[in-house]
Structure formats: C-alpha cells, structure tokens
Amino acid sequence: MEQEEATETAAETDEEIVLRSLFGDPIWFALGLSCVMAAAILSGIEARTRSVWWAVAALLFVTMLRLACMATFQRRRRLGIGHAARRWIRIYTVSSTTQVFAMSCWTLVVFWSSRSPVAELLSFGVCVGYLIGIQGRNFANTTVVRIQLAVAAPPIILALVLKEELAYGALCFFFSFLVASILRTSAKMNAMFFSTLAAVRKSRMLAETDPMTGLPNRSAMSDIVARSIASGGEPFALHFIDIDRFKHINDSLGHAAGDRLLSEVGARLVAEFKDEAVISRFAGDEFLILQRFAASAAGANAFAQRVLKALAQPVHLHGLSVVVDCCVGTALFPRDAADAASLTQRADTALLHAKRDGPGQHRMFSTQMATMEAERLAIETDLRTALERGDVTLAFQPIFDPCGERVLACEALARWNDPQRGAISPAKFLPVAEEAGLMNLVTDYTFALACRTAADWPDDVILAVNLSPGQLLRADLVQMIERVCAAANFPLTRLEIEITEDTLVPYEGRSLESLRRLKEQGIRLSLDDFGTGYSNLGRIVDLPIDKVKIDRSFVSAIESDARARALLDGAIRFIASLGLDIVVEGVETLGQLSYLQKQPNVWAIQGFIFGYPLPAEGIAELLDRVDAYARPEGGSAFLFGGAVASPQGS
C-alpha cells in the first residue's frame, strides 16, 4: 500500500499533493469537528450566558459549512478534479481560516462573559488541541498554517490577558511559545515532505525512463496503456516498431553506434509525433507508440506509414550514412483487445507478421493472425516431439547430368508427417523452428539422417543439404558437421552445402567467414535459387562457392519467350566465365530439357523431368537402376528407359 501511495504521489503535481493532504482522512476530519461541536455545546450549558450561546451557534454554523465543503470535495474528487486544484486550495484556506477564527472568538467570549472554569477549560483546551493538529493536516502548505495561527492567536491571547491574573498571564506566555513552536515544526515537516517527494520522483523517473533515449520504458508504457484504457474508453492505436538489422549494426559498427542509432530513432519519433502520441522505448530495438484518438484503421495505417517514412532517412554513424528500415505492427483499442496486456501482445503479433513480409512493412492485427500464431505455437510444441519420435524424415531429389544418364547429386529435403495434421510443408514448419530457436535441433537431426542415408550411395554421388541463415552463423557449425559425418562414415568431400543469396545479406562478413571455414574442410558450396535474392551479379565473384543453381524462374518461359532465353543464356555465360559448375532447377518439360542440353556449360539438371523427391528407400532404388542402365548391357539413356520417378514419392 505504501508503494502504491508513493507511486501515486510521484505522478501528481505539487498542487494536487497539497490538495490531497488538506482534504485527506475525511472520516477523522468529521470526527474531530464533531468533538469541537460537542465541546462548544457543553461550554454553552456550563456558561449559561446568551453571549456564549451566540458564539457557540456561530461556531456550529461555520463547522457545518466546513463539513459540507469536505463532503462536496470528496464527491467531486471521485469524478475528477481536473484543473480545479488551485480553486479548491483557496476554498480550503478560506473555510479553515474561518473555522479557526470562529473557535478563537468562541474562546474569547467564554473567557470574557463566563465565570465557569469548565467552560474555559473546554474552549481553551479544544482550541489549543486544534491548533496543534493543524500542522499534521496542513504540513504540505505552510501558508495555510501561518494564516490560521495569525487569525487564531490574537483572540486567545486577548482572552487570557482580560483575566488579569498571574496564572492566566503565564498561560498566555506558554501559548505564545506554543504558536512559535507550531510554526517551526510545520516548516520542518514541510521541508522534509518535499525533500522526500523529490527523492521519490527521481527514483520513479529512473525506474520508468529509458536512460538512453529519455523516453518512458516498458514499465511506464504499460501503465500508460492501462490508464488510457481505464480512463474512459477513448479509442487509440498501439504501434509496435522494430528496427531491421539492428543486431547487424551493433555487431559490425559497435555498441556505441547501436546506442547512437536508438537515440536518433527516439529523437525522430518525438520530433514528429510528440503532440499526438506517447512514445516509449519498449525493449532492445523495439519502440511502442500510443496514438491518441485513432478511431479507424485508416487513420492508424496513415500514422504507421508516417513512422516508416520518418525512420527511413539515413543516420550518420561513425562517418557512414546508414539507411535504417523498420517494421510496424498495429492493434486498435477497443477493436482488437480490451486490456493492456492483450492489446500489446496483439500489436506484437502484427509486428511479427510485418517482419515476415520483409523490411519496411506495416501490418494491422487481424483475428486471422491470432489463429495463425496459435497454429505456429502448436507446430513449435509438436515439432519438438516429432524430432524425438523420428517423425521428421527426408526426401531426396536427384540431380542428373543433362543427358539423364547419371545421378550426380541428390538434394535432401525435410519432410514431416504429423499423426494428427498429416503432411506439414517445410515452408510452414522450418520458419517456426527458426523463430523458436529449434533450428539447431532440426539441422543436427537432418544432417545426421542425411549422412547416414547417403553413406550407402555410390561414391560419386554428392549429398546436397540446405543451410538456413542462422545456422551459417553457428560457432560450432564445422564441428557439428565433422562429428555427424564421422559418425556416419561419410566423407566431407561428398557433402555439398546449399545457401541462398538471402542467407548472406543480413550478416555478409560473418557469413563469408563461415563459408571459408567450410571450404577449408573440403566441403563443396553451392549458391541456390540464383536470381531471386537481393544481391547483384558482382557478389558471386567474392563467394567461395563451387556451383550455382539457376532458379526455375529463368526456365519457365524459355519455350515461348526469346527474352527469357536471352536472359538464361546470359546468366549461364556469366557463371561459366567464373569457372563454376551450373545446375538449372525447375526443368519440367521436354522442350526445356532439349534447349538446355544444347548448352555446353550446363553441368546438371534438377526438376520433375528427371525425378520427384523420393524417400530414402526410393532414392536407393533409383540409384541402383541408374547404375544398371549405365552399364553397357543396360542401355545408354536412362530417361527414355522408363525409369522416371512417380510424383507419388513427393
């Protein structure tokens, strides 16, 4: 409870704090004033004079007004005081001062017109006790204390002096000393309170502010979102922002450059959106923005596009002009969620989908996303079990020489046949494994299975295995491959690792170093899906690769489009000039095959024209049949010998 009160206090202005102190504890306030009224009535009974009863009546009237004022404030406070704090402080000052003045005048009248010691004791004792108590209620505002003492002390001192007795004179001296003591004590309490308040505010600022950007941090932003939802239900949008390739910048230019980038991103967001949104650094390279009054998806989308544009301008880091892309995911309140945690999670879900679309993308949350994420979570959970049970298997697609007479290599392709869902596409479960941190397990498992299978193939057949971007950066990649190949008695020289252009782009320097280490072990390297990535032709020159696999997009139209043939011919000539082997993928028709067979630089063909992906038993049988047809007595053309694999093996 104390921590909650401290948190609340730190969030208030000084005027709001003073007001909360002045009007605090309404129950005890009412009990105290009730005692004052009871003492006044008893003094009237004891004094039996009309003047005292008039003073009592005036005091009772003022006291009732004071109670009504307190009740009105408490009722208004529940509805929100807003900007009326200063007005309520003035009301309190006037009402409390009037109360104290009425009490001191009551004491003066009792001492002047009554001879009752009981009435005198009641009036003087209640006044002194009340004055001592004002420093406890009014310590946050010493001005109120000084005003009340200024109007209360003269009538009471006059009442004591009018008695013209030594005892009353001594009492007057001690009362004056008491007033001075109250002034001093209240000043010390006020200084101590505001010193503590400053420390609490500083502590809260450190706890809820990101020191690098000066923006609210995750804890503060979560509170802001929760308060926005609880404050009355005004619609707003929550935008989750992630900086693309931030880790690459940190690793390549250093953490100081990364910190500089985060500060620049925060400054740009504040400069552009501070008047219409609350901006926070949520975690790492993620920012969270609360866009106020976003009543429609169109408005939220326009805001997100402005965010992308604001952050797309180059940032100068260590003398380099770095272009920073980001992705944005958006969720709307109250459309997408009714509480802060769910709304934030759904904005994060939209961000994940935006990142999967590529750099510089924005996605709005939809219920379909929630369904997809639930399915991805289920796939992640079941994939762990599938690896343990051996439900993940491999299919192998043969790669033939252009004449279809020899199998030069076989590409290993992961397959998962789930008992409940049936066959699950690698395009669905491999990205989930990558995001969930399961790719080490998947890679180790598939490499071991592939090497054990390929160990029984003919010695001249290469095993081609794909490697994901994250796996290429594994510190133990070479050791893992050596361990697996040794366990399967499979030579490293028969292993070929396929990478794509997109694999190299995010972490080019580290990727090239990994490729060189693999090359040093005698492992063959192949660039897969050439022509579909972000890189240019000149990049191939720097890669330590042995082979390039031209993507099927170069082949699909060569039978009918002269420009497609010219493009394919140009790619083949360029790659051949570098001394690299060439494999053409996606060959499915005899017309495509016939055209490629006329190309002297094409080393191999991969496609359904020669064979579909086959399970381990099927590929072993295919290799045996090819070997039999390759013998002099078996014929010279495997393709036309009727051994093309059936699609049922895919």
CSV table of C-alpha atoms in Angstrom, one decimal, residues 76-490:
chain,number,residue,atom,x,y,z
A,76,ARG,CA,-16.1,15.9,-6.9
A,77,ARG,CA,-12.8,14.0,-6.4
A,78,ARG,CA,-14.4,10.7,-7.5
A,79,LEU,CA,-15.4,12.4,-10.7
A,80,GLY,CA,-12.0,14.0,-11.3
A,81,ILE,CA,-10.8,17.4,-10.0
A,82,GLY,CA,-9.1,18.2,-13.3
A,83,HIS,CA,-7.5,21.7,-13.3
A,84,ALA,CA,-9.5,22.9,-10.3
A,85,ALA,CA,-6.8,22.1,-7.7
A,86,ARG,CA,-5.9,25.7,-7.1
A,87,ARG,CA,-9.5,26.8,-6.7
A,88,TRP,CA,-10.1,24.1,-4.1
A,89,ILE,CA,-7.0,25.1,-2.2
A,90,ARG,CA,-8.4,28.6,-1.9
A,91,ILE,CA,-11.7,27.2,-0.7
A,92,TYR,CA,-9.9,25.2,1.9
A,93,THR,CA,-7.9,28.2,3.0
A,94,VAL,CA,-10.9,30.4,3.5
A,95,SER,CA,-13.1,27.8,5.2
A,96,SER,CA,-10.4,26.5,7.5
A,97,THR,CA,-9.3,30.0,8.5
A,98,THR,CA,-13.0,31.0,9.2
A,99,GLN,CA,-13.3,27.8,11.3
A,100,VAL,CA,-10.2,28.7,13.4
A,101,PHE,CA,-11.3,32.3,13.8
A,102,ALA,CA,-14.7,31.2,15.0
A,103,MET,CA,-13.1,28.8,17.5
A,104,SER,CA,-10.8,31.5,18.9
A,105,CYS,CA,-13.7,34.0,19.1
A,106,TRP,CA,-15.7,31.4,21.0
A,107,THR,CA,-12.8,31.1,23.5
A,108,LEU,CA,-12.6,34.9,23.9
A,109,VAL,CA,-16.4,35.1,24.5
A,110,VAL,CA,-16.2,32.3,27.1
A,111,PHE,CA,-13.3,33.9,29.0
A,112,TRP,CA,-14.9,37.4,28.8
A,113,SER,CA,-18.5,36.6,29.7
A,114,SER,CA,-18.4,33.4,31.7
A,115,ARG,CA,-17.2,32.5,35.2
A,116,SER,CA,-17.3,28.8,34.6
A,117,PRO,CA,-13.9,27.1,34.9
A,118,VAL,CA,-15.3,24.1,32.9
A,119,ALA,CA,-16.4,26.3,30.0
A,120,GLU,CA,-13.0,28.0,30.0
A,121,LEU,CA,-11.2,24.7,30.1
A,122,LEU,CA,-13.3,23.3,27.3
A,123,SER,CA,-12.9,26.3,24.9
A,124,PHE,CA,-9.2,26.8,25.6
A,125,GLY,CA,-8.2,23.1,25.5
A,126,VAL,CA,-10.1,22.4,22.3
A,127,CYS,CA,-8.6,25.5,20.6
A,128,VAL,CA,-5.0,24.5,21.7
A,129,GLY,CA,-5.5,20.9,20.6
A,130,TYR,CA,-7.0,22.0,17.3
A,131,LEU,CA,-4.1,24.4,16.6
A,132,ILE,CA,-1.6,21.6,17.4
A,133,GLY,CA,-3.4,19.4,14.9
A,134,ILE,CA,-3.3,21.8,12.0
A,135,GLN,CA,0.4,21.2,11.4
A,136,GLY,CA,-0.4,17.5,10.8
A,137,ARG,CA,-3.1,18.2,8.2
A,138,ASN,CA,-1.6,21.3,6.6
A,139,PHE,CA,2.1,20.5,6.6
A,140,ALA,CA,2.1,20.4,2.8
A,141,ASN,CA,1.1,24.1,2.8
A,142,THR,CA,2.8,26.2,5.4
A,143,THR,CA,0.9,29.3,4.1
A,144,VAL,CA,-2.4,27.9,5.5
A,145,VAL,CA,-0.7,27.2,8.8
A,146,ARG,CA,0.6,30.7,9.1
A,147,ILE,CA,-2.8,32.3,8.2
A,148,GLN,CA,-4.7,30.1,10.7
A,149,LEU,CA,-2.3,30.9,13.5
A,150,ALA,CA,-2.4,34.6,12.6
A,151,VAL,CA,-6.2,34.8,13.0
A,152,ALA,CA,-6.4,32.4,16.0
A,153,ALA,CA,-3.7,33.6,18.3
A,154,PRO,CA,-4.8,37.3,18.9
A,155,PRO,CA,-8.3,36.5,20.3
A,156,ILE,CA,-7.0,33.7,22.5
A,157,ILE,CA,-4.1,35.9,23.8
A,158,LEU,CA,-6.7,38.7,24.4
A,159,ALA,CA,-8.9,36.3,26.3
A,160,LEU,CA,-6.1,35.3,28.7
A,161,VAL,CA,-5.0,38.9,29.2
A,162,LEU,CA,-8.5,40.0,30.1
A,163,LYS,CA,-8.4,37.7,33.1
A,164,GLU,CA,-5.7,40.0,34.7
A,165,GLU,CA,-4.4,37.1,36.8
A,166,LEU,CA,-0.8,35.9,37.1
A,167,ALA,CA,-1.7,32.3,36.2
A,168,TYR,CA,-3.5,33.4,33.1
A,169,GLY,CA,-0.5,35.6,32.2
A,170,ALA,CA,1.8,32.6,32.5
A,171,LEU,CA,-0.6,30.6,30.4
A,172,CYS,CA,-0.5,33.4,27.8
A,173,PHE,CA,3.3,33.2,27.6
A,174,PHE,CA,3.3,29.4,27.2
A,175,PHE,CA,0.6,29.7,24.5
A,176,SER,CA,2.7,32.2,22.6
A,177,PHE,CA,5.7,29.8,22.8
A,178,LEU,CA,3.4,27.0,21.5
A,179,VAL,CA,2.4,29.1,18.5
A,180,ALA,CA,6.1,29.7,17.6
A,181,SER,CA,6.8,26.0,18.0
A,182,ILE,CA,3.9,25.1,15.7
A,183,LEU,CA,5.3,27.4,13.1
A,184,ARG,CA,8.8,26.0,13.3
A,185,THR,CA,7.6,22.3,13.4
A,186,SER,CA,5.3,22.8,10.4
A,187,ALA,CA,8.1,24.4,8.4
A,188,LYS,CA,10.4,21.4,9.1
A,189,MET,CA,7.7,18.9,8.3
A,190,ASN,CA,7.0,20.7,5.0
A,191,ALA,CA,10.7,20.7,4.0
A,192,MET,CA,11.1,17.1,5.0
A,193,PHE,CA,8.0,16.1,3.0
A,194,PHE,CA,9.0,17.9,-0.2
A,195,SER,CA,12.6,16.5,0.1
A,196,THR,CA,11.2,13.0,0.3
A,197,LEU,CA,8.8,13.7,-2.5
A,198,ALA,CA,11.7,14.9,-4.8
A,199,ALA,CA,13.6,11.7,-4.0
A,200,VAL,CA,10.5,9.6,-4.8
A,201,ARG,CA,10.1,11.5,-8.1
A,202,LYS,CA,13.7,11.0,-9.0
A,203,SER,CA,13.5,7.3,-8.2
A,204,ARG,CA,10.3,6.9,-10.2
A,205,MET,CA,11.9,8.7,-13.2
A,206,LEU,CA,14.9,6.4,-13.1
A,207,ALA,CA,12.6,3.4,-12.8
A,208,GLU,CA,10.3,4.4,-15.6
A,209,THR,CA,12.5,6.3,-18.0
A,210,ASP,CA,14.9,4.8,-20.6
A,211,PRO,CA,18.3,6.4,-19.8
A,212,MET,CA,19.5,6.2,-23.5
A,213,THR,CA,16.5,7.9,-25.2
A,214,GLY,CA,14.8,9.7,-22.3
A,215,LEU,CA,11.5,8.0,-23.3
A,216,PRO,CA,9.2,6.1,-21.0
A,217,ASN,CA,10.4,2.5,-20.6
A,218,ARG,CA,8.4,-0.7,-20.8
A,219,SER,CA,7.0,-0.5,-17.2
A,220,ALA,CA,5.9,3.1,-17.6
A,221,MET,CA,4.4,2.5,-21.0
A,222,SER,CA,2.4,-0.5,-19.8
A,223,ASP,CA,1.0,1.7,-17.0
A,224,ILE,CA,0.2,4.5,-19.6
A,225,VAL,CA,-1.7,2.0,-21.8
A,226,ALA,CA,-3.6,0.6,-18.9
A,227,ARG,CA,-4.6,4.1,-17.7
A,228,SER,CA,-5.7,5.1,-21.2
A,229,ILE,CA,-8.0,2.1,-21.3
A,230,ALA,CA,-9.4,2.7,-17.8
A,231,SER,CA,-9.8,6.5,-18.3
A,232,GLY,CA,-13.0,6.3,-20.3
A,233,GLY,CA,-12.5,4.2,-23.3
A,234,GLU,CA,-11.4,6.7,-25.9
A,235,PRO,CA,-10.2,4.8,-29.0
A,236,PHE,CA,-6.5,4.7,-29.7
A,237,ALA,CA,-3.9,2.7,-31.7
A,238,LEU,CA,-0.9,0.9,-30.3
A,239,HIS,CA,2.0,0.7,-32.8
A,240,PHE,CA,4.9,-1.7,-32.2
A,241,ILE,CA,8.1,-0.7,-34.0
A,242,ASP,CA,11.2,-2.9,-34.6
A,243,ILE,CA,14.4,-1.7,-36.2
A,244,ASP,CA,15.5,-4.0,-39.0
A,245,ARG,CA,19.1,-5.4,-38.9
A,246,PHE,CA,19.8,-3.7,-35.6
A,247,LYS,CA,21.9,-6.6,-34.4
A,248,HIS,CA,24.0,-6.4,-37.6
A,249,ILE,CA,24.7,-2.7,-36.9
A,250,ASN,CA,25.6,-3.5,-33.3
A,251,ASP,CA,28.0,-6.3,-34.4
A,252,SER,CA,29.6,-4.5,-37.3
A,253,LEU,CA,29.9,-0.9,-36.1
A,254,GLY,CA,29.9,-1.5,-32.3
A,255,HIS,CA,27.5,-0.9,-29.4
A,256,ALA,CA,28.2,2.8,-29.3
A,257,ALA,CA,26.9,3.1,-32.9
A,258,GLY,CA,23.8,1.0,-31.9
A,259,ASP,CA,23.2,3.3,-28.9
A,260,ARG,CA,23.5,6.3,-31.2
A,261,LEU,CA,21.0,4.8,-33.6
A,262,LEU,CA,18.5,4.1,-30.8
A,263,SER,CA,18.8,7.7,-29.6
A,264,GLU,CA,18.3,9.1,-33.1
A,265,VAL,CA,15.2,6.9,-33.6
A,266,GLY,CA,13.7,8.1,-30.4
A,267,ALA,CA,14.5,11.7,-31.2
A,268,ARG,CA,12.9,11.5,-34.6
A,269,LEU,CA,9.8,9.9,-33.2
A,270,VAL,CA,9.4,12.6,-30.6
A,271,ALA,CA,10.0,15.4,-33.1
A,272,GLU,CA,7.4,14.0,-35.4
A,273,PHE,CA,4.7,12.7,-33.1
A,274,LYS,CA,5.0,14.2,-29.6
A,275,ASP,CA,1.8,16.2,-30.0
A,276,GLU,CA,-0.4,13.3,-31.0
A,277,ALA,CA,1.1,10.2,-29.3
A,278,VAL,CA,3.0,8.8,-26.4
A,279,ILE,CA,6.3,7.3,-27.4
A,280,SER,CA,8.4,4.8,-25.5
A,281,ARG,CA,11.4,2.5,-25.9
A,282,PHE,CA,9.8,-0.8,-25.0
A,283,ALA,CA,12.8,-3.2,-25.2
A,284,GLY,CA,16.0,-3.5,-27.1
A,285,ASP,CA,15.4,-2.2,-30.6
A,286,GLU,CA,11.7,-2.0,-30.1
A,287,PHE,CA,9.6,1.1,-29.6
A,288,LEU,CA,5.9,1.3,-28.7
A,289,ILE,CA,3.7,4.3,-29.6
A,290,LEU,CA,0.3,5.0,-28.3
A,291,GLN,CA,-1.6,7.1,-31.0
A,292,ARG,CA,-4.3,9.1,-29.3
A,293,PHE,CA,-7.9,9.2,-30.8
A,294,ALA,CA,-7.2,6.7,-33.6
A,295,ALA,CA,-10.8,5.8,-34.3
A,296,SER,CA,-10.3,4.0,-37.5
A,297,ALA,CA,-7.9,1.5,-39.1
A,298,ALA,CA,-7.3,4.0,-41.9
A,299,GLY,CA,-6.0,6.6,-39.5
A,300,ALA,CA,-3.8,4.2,-37.8
A,301,ASN,CA,-2.4,2.9,-41.1
A,302,ALA,CA,-1.7,6.5,-42.2
A,303,PHE,CA,0.2,7.1,-38.9
A,304,ALA,CA,2.2,3.9,-39.3
A,305,GLN,CA,3.2,5.0,-42.8
A,306,ARG,CA,4.4,8.3,-41.4
A,307,VAL,CA,6.5,6.3,-38.9
A,308,LEU,CA,8.1,4.3,-41.7
A,309,LYS,CA,8.8,7.5,-43.6
A,310,ALA,CA,10.3,9.3,-40.6
A,311,LEU,CA,12.7,6.5,-39.9
A,312,ALA,CA,13.7,5.8,-43.5
A,313,GLN,CA,16.0,8.8,-43.6
A,314,PRO,CA,19.8,7.9,-43.4
A,315,VAL,CA,21.5,8.0,-40.0
A,316,HIS,CA,25.2,9.0,-39.8
A,317,LEU,CA,27.1,6.5,-37.7
A,318,HIS,CA,30.9,6.7,-37.4
A,319,GLY,CA,31.2,8.6,-40.7
A,320,LEU,CA,28.8,6.2,-42.5
A,321,SER,CA,25.4,7.0,-43.8
A,322,VAL,CA,23.2,4.1,-42.7
A,323,VAL,CA,19.7,3.6,-44.1
A,324,VAL,CA,17.5,2.2,-41.4
A,325,ASP,CA,14.3,0.3,-42.2
A,326,CYS,CA,11.8,-0.7,-39.6
A,327,CYS,CA,8.6,-2.8,-39.4
A,328,VAL,CA,5.4,-1.7,-37.6
A,329,GLY,CA,2.6,-3.8,-36.2
A,330,THR,CA,-0.6,-2.1,-35.1
A,331,ALA,CA,-3.5,-3.0,-32.8
A,332,LEU,CA,-6.6,-0.9,-32.1
A,333,PHE,CA,-8.4,-0.3,-28.9
A,334,PRO,CA,-11.2,-1.3,-28.3
A,335,ARG,CA,-11.5,-3.3,-31.6
A,336,ASP,CA,-8.7,-5.7,-31.0
A,337,ALA,CA,-8.4,-6.0,-27.2
A,338,ALA,CA,-10.0,-4.6,-24.0
A,339,ASP,CA,-6.9,-4.8,-21.7
A,340,ALA,CA,-3.4,-3.5,-21.9
A,341,ALA,CA,-1.6,-6.9,-21.9
A,342,SER,CA,-3.7,-8.3,-24.7
A,343,LEU,CA,-3.5,-5.2,-26.8
A,344,THR,CA,0.3,-5.0,-26.5
A,345,GLN,CA,0.5,-8.7,-27.4
A,346,ARG,CA,-1.6,-8.3,-30.5
A,347,ALA,CA,0.4,-5.3,-31.7
A,348,ASP,CA,3.5,-7.5,-31.3
A,349,THR,CA,1.7,-10.3,-33.2
A,350,ALA,CA,1.1,-7.8,-36.1
A,351,LEU,CA,4.7,-6.8,-35.9
A,352,LEU,CA,5.9,-10.4,-36.3
A,353,HIS,CA,3.8,-10.7,-39.5
A,354,ALA,CA,5.2,-7.4,-40.8
A,355,LYS,CA,8.7,-8.7,-40.2
A,356,ARG,CA,7.9,-11.8,-42.1
A,357,ASP,CA,6.8,-9.7,-45.1
A,358,GLY,CA,10.2,-8.1,-45.3
A,359,PRO,CA,11.9,-4.8,-44.3
A,360,GLY,CA,9.8,-1.6,-44.1
A,361,GLN,CA,6.5,-3.3,-43.8
A,362,HIS,CA,3.3,-2.5,-41.7
A,363,ARG,CA,0.6,-4.9,-40.7
A,364,MET,CA,-2.7,-4.3,-38.8
A,365,PHE,CA,-3.7,-7.0,-36.4
A,366,SER,CA,-6.5,-9.3,-37.5
A,367,THR,CA,-8.2,-12.3,-35.9
A,368,GLN,CA,-6.6,-14.5,-38.6
A,369,MET,CA,-3.2,-13.6,-37.2
A,370,ALA,CA,-4.2,-14.8,-33.8
A,371,THR,CA,-5.3,-18.1,-35.3
A,372,MET,CA,-2.0,-18.4,-37.3
A,373,GLU,CA,0.1,-17.7,-34.2
A,374,ALA,CA,-1.9,-20.3,-32.2
A,375,GLU,CA,-1.1,-22.8,-35.0
A,376,ARG,CA,2.5,-21.8,-35.1
A,377,LEU,CA,2.7,-22.4,-31.3
A,378,ALA,CA,1.2,-25.8,-31.7
A,379,ILE,CA,3.6,-26.6,-34.5
A,380,GLU,CA,6.5,-25.5,-32.3
A,381,THR,CA,5.4,-27.7,-29.5
A,382,ASP,CA,4.7,-30.7,-31.7
A,383,LEU,CA,7.9,-30.3,-33.7
A,384,ARG,CA,10.0,-31.0,-30.5
A,385,THR,CA,8.1,-34.2,-30.0
A,386,ALA,CA,8.4,-35.1,-33.7
A,387,LEU,CA,12.2,-34.8,-33.6
A,388,GLU,CA,12.3,-37.1,-30.6
A,389,ARG,CA,9.9,-39.7,-32.2
A,390,GLY,CA,11.6,-39.6,-35.6
A,391,ASP,CA,8.5,-38.2,-37.4
A,392,VAL,CA,10.7,-35.8,-39.3
A,393,THR,CA,12.1,-37.6,-42.4
A,394,LEU,CA,14.0,-36.8,-45.5
A,395,ALA,CA,13.2,-36.9,-49.2
A,396,PHE,CA,15.9,-36.8,-51.8
A,397,GLN,CA,15.5,-35.2,-55.2
A,398,PRO,CA,18.0,-36.5,-57.8
A,399,ILE,CA,20.2,-34.1,-59.9
A,400,PHE,CA,21.1,-35.6,-63.3
A,401,ASP,CA,23.6,-34.8,-65.9
A,402,PRO,CA,21.9,-33.1,-68.9
A,403,CYS,CA,21.6,-36.4,-70.8
A,404,GLY,CA,19.8,-38.1,-67.9
A,405,GLU,CA,22.4,-40.9,-67.8
A,406,ARG,CA,23.9,-40.3,-64.4
A,407,VAL,CA,22.8,-39.0,-61.0
A,408,LEU,CA,25.4,-36.5,-60.0
A,409,ALA,CA,23.9,-35.4,-56.7
A,410,CYS,CA,20.8,-35.7,-54.5
A,411,GLU,CA,19.3,-32.8,-52.6
A,412,ALA,CA,18.0,-33.6,-49.1
A,413,LEU,CA,14.6,-32.1,-48.3
A,414,ALA,CA,12.9,-32.2,-44.9
A,415,ARG,CA,9.5,-33.8,-44.5
A,416,TRP,CA,7.2,-34.0,-41.5
A,417,ASN,CA,4.2,-36.3,-41.4
A,418,ASP,CA,2.3,-35.5,-38.2
A,419,PRO,CA,-0.1,-38.2,-36.9
A,420,GLN,CA,-2.9,-35.6,-36.4
A,421,ARG,CA,-2.3,-33.0,-39.1
A,422,GLY,CA,-0.8,-35.2,-41.8
A,423,ALA,CA,1.9,-33.9,-44.0
A,424,ILE,CA,3.2,-30.4,-42.9
A,425,SER,CA,5.1,-28.4,-45.5
A,426,PRO,CA,8.7,-27.4,-44.8
A,427,ALA,CA,7.7,-23.9,-45.8
A,428,LYS,CA,5.5,-23.9,-42.7
A,429,PHE,CA,7.5,-25.7,-40.0
A,430,LEU,CA,11.0,-24.6,-40.8
A,431,PRO,CA,10.3,-20.8,-40.3
A,432,VAL,CA,8.6,-21.8,-37.0
A,433,ALA,CA,11.7,-23.7,-36.0
A,434,GLU,CA,13.9,-20.7,-36.9
A,435,GLU,CA,11.9,-18.3,-34.8
A,436,ALA,CA,11.5,-20.7,-31.9
A,437,GLY,CA,15.2,-21.5,-31.6
A,438,LEU,CA,14.8,-25.1,-32.7
A,439,MET,CA,16.9,-24.9,-35.9
A,440,ASN,CA,20.0,-26.3,-34.2
A,441,LEU,CA,18.0,-29.4,-33.3
A,442,VAL,CA,16.4,-29.7,-36.7
A,443,THR,CA,19.8,-29.2,-38.5
A,444,ASP,CA,21.7,-31.6,-36.3
A,445,TYR,CA,18.9,-34.2,-36.8
A,446,THR,CA,18.6,-33.8,-40.6
A,447,PHE,CA,22.3,-33.7,-41.2
A,448,ALA,CA,22.8,-36.9,-39.3
A,449,LEU,CA,19.9,-38.6,-41.0
A,450,ALA,CA,21.1,-37.4,-44.5
A,451,CYS,CA,24.7,-38.6,-43.9
A,452,ARG,CA,23.6,-42.0,-42.7
A,453,THR,CA,21.4,-42.4,-45.7
A,454,ALA,CA,24.0,-41.1,-48.3
A,455,ALA,CA,26.8,-43.3,-46.8
A,456,ASP,CA,25.3,-46.3,-48.8
A,457,TRP,CA,25.1,-44.4,-52.1
A,458,PRO,CA,27.7,-44.7,-54.8
A,459,ASP,CA,30.9,-42.9,-54.0
A,460,ASP,CA,30.5,-40.4,-56.9
A,461,VAL,CA,27.0,-39.2,-55.8
A,462,ILE,CA,27.1,-35.9,-53.9
A,463,LEU,CA,24.8,-35.2,-50.9
A,464,ALA,CA,23.4,-31.6,-51.1
A,465,VAL,CA,22.0,-30.2,-47.9
A,466,ASN,CA,20.4,-26.7,-47.4
A,467,LEU,CA,21.6,-24.5,-44.6
A,468,SER,CA,19.4,-21.7,-43.1
A,469,PRO,CA,20.8,-18.2,-42.4
A,470,GLY,CA,21.0,-18.6,-38.7
A,471,GLN,CA,22.8,-22.0,-39.0
A,472,LEU,CA,25.5,-20.5,-41.2
A,473,LEU,CA,26.5,-18.3,-38.2
A,474,ARG,CA,26.7,-21.2,-35.7
A,475,ALA,CA,30.0,-21.2,-33.8
A,476,ASP,CA,30.1,-25.0,-33.8
A,477,LEU,CA,28.9,-25.5,-37.4
A,478,VAL,CA,32.1,-27.1,-38.7
A,479,GLN,CA,32.5,-29.2,-35.5
A,480,MET,CA,28.9,-30.4,-35.8
A,481,ILE,CA,29.3,-31.4,-39.5
A,482,GLU,CA,32.6,-33.2,-38.8
A,483,ARG,CA,31.0,-35.1,-35.9
A,484,VAL,CA,28.0,-36.2,-37.9
A,485,CYS,CA,30.0,-37.2,-40.9
A,486,ALA,CA,32.4,-39.2,-38.8
A,487,ALA,CA,29.6,-41.0,-37.0
A,488,ALA,CA,28.0,-41.9,-40.4
A,489,ASN,CA,31.4,-42.8,-42.0
A,490,PHE,CA,30.5,-40.2,-44.7
